[in-house]
């Protein structure tokens, strides 16, 4: 029973880690696109 609980904890930890990594990557790429968009807009105004 204890081994099973440990395994479940490891699996859930891995899933959370992957999810956090994925969301961080998605957020950083989205932020980079937004920055590029704002820079393009700023260049249009100047």
PDB file of C-alpha atoms in Angstrom, residues 3-41:
ATOM      1  CA  UNK A   3       4.655   1.682  -2.358  1.00  0.00           C
ATOM      2  CA  UNK A   4       1.502   2.331  -4.355  1.00  0.00           C
ATOM      3  CA  UNK A   5       1.009   5.684  -2.642  1.00  0.00           C
ATOM      4  CA  UNK A   6       4.622   6.610  -3.363  1.00  0.00           C
ATOM      5  CA  UNK A   7       4.177   5.694  -7.024  1.00  0.00           C
ATOM      6  CA  UNK A   8       1.002   7.765  -7.283  1.00  0.00           C
ATOM      7  CA  UNK A   9       2.811  10.694  -5.688  1.00  0.00           C
ATOM      8  CA  UNK A  10       5.700  10.371  -8.164  1.00  0.00           C
ATOM      9  CA  UNK A  11       3.325  10.200 -11.138  1.00  0.00           C
ATOM     10  CA  UNK A  12       1.296  13.193  -9.971  1.00  0.00           C
ATOM     11  CA  UNK A  13       4.494  15.156  -9.289  1.00  0.00           C
ATOM     12  CA  UNK A  14       5.752  14.385 -12.805  1.00  0.00           C
ATOM     13  CA  UNK A  15       2.431  15.449 -14.340  1.00  0.00           C
ATOM     14  CA  UNK A  16       2.449  18.709 -12.368  1.00  0.00           C
ATOM     15  CA  UNK A  17       6.061  19.367 -13.360  1.00  0.00           C
ATOM     16  CA  UNK A  18       5.316  18.795 -17.054  1.00  0.00           C
ATOM     17  CA  UNK A  19       2.188  20.977 -16.830  1.00  0.00           C
ATOM     18  CA  UNK A  20       4.099  23.833 -15.159  1.00  0.00           C
ATOM     19  CA  UNK A  21       6.905  23.565 -17.713  1.00  0.00           C
ATOM     20  CA  UNK A  22       4.418  23.553 -20.605  1.00  0.00           C
ATOM     21  CA  UNK A  23       2.429  26.507 -19.260  1.00  0.00           C
ATOM     22  CA  UNK A  24       5.657  28.454 -18.621  1.00  0.00           C
ATOM     23  CA  UNK A  25       6.832  27.807 -22.190  1.00  0.00           C
ATOM     24  CA  UNK A  26       3.436  28.790 -23.609  1.00  0.00           C
ATOM     25  CA  UNK A  27       3.370  31.979 -21.515  1.00  0.00           C
ATOM     26  CA  UNK A  28       6.914  32.983 -22.459  1.00  0.00           C
ATOM     27  CA  UNK A  29       6.283  32.405 -26.186  1.00  0.00           C
ATOM     28  CA  UNK A  30       2.987  34.344 -25.952  1.00  0.00           C
ATOM     29  CA  UNK A  31       4.769  37.191 -24.152  1.00  0.00           C
ATOM     30  CA  UNK A  32       7.485  37.223 -26.832  1.00  0.00           C
ATOM     31  CA  UNK A  33       4.807  37.457 -29.557  1.00  0.00           C
ATOM     32  CA  UNK A  34       3.105  40.302 -27.668  1.00  0.00           C
ATOM     33  CA  UNK A  35       6.414  42.170 -27.331  1.00  0.00           C
ATOM     34  CA  UNK A  36       7.087  41.739 -31.062  1.00  0.00           C
ATOM     35  CA  UNK A  37       3.568  42.992 -31.819  1.00  0.00           C
ATOM     36  CA  UNK A  38       4.029  46.095 -29.649  1.00  0.00           C
ATOM     37  CA  UNK A  39       7.461  46.792 -31.160  1.00  0.00           C
ATOM     38  CA  UNK A  40       5.975  46.590 -34.665  1.00  0.00           C
ATOM     39  CA  UNK A  41       3.174  48.974 -33.641  1.00  0.00           C
TER      40      UNK A  41
END
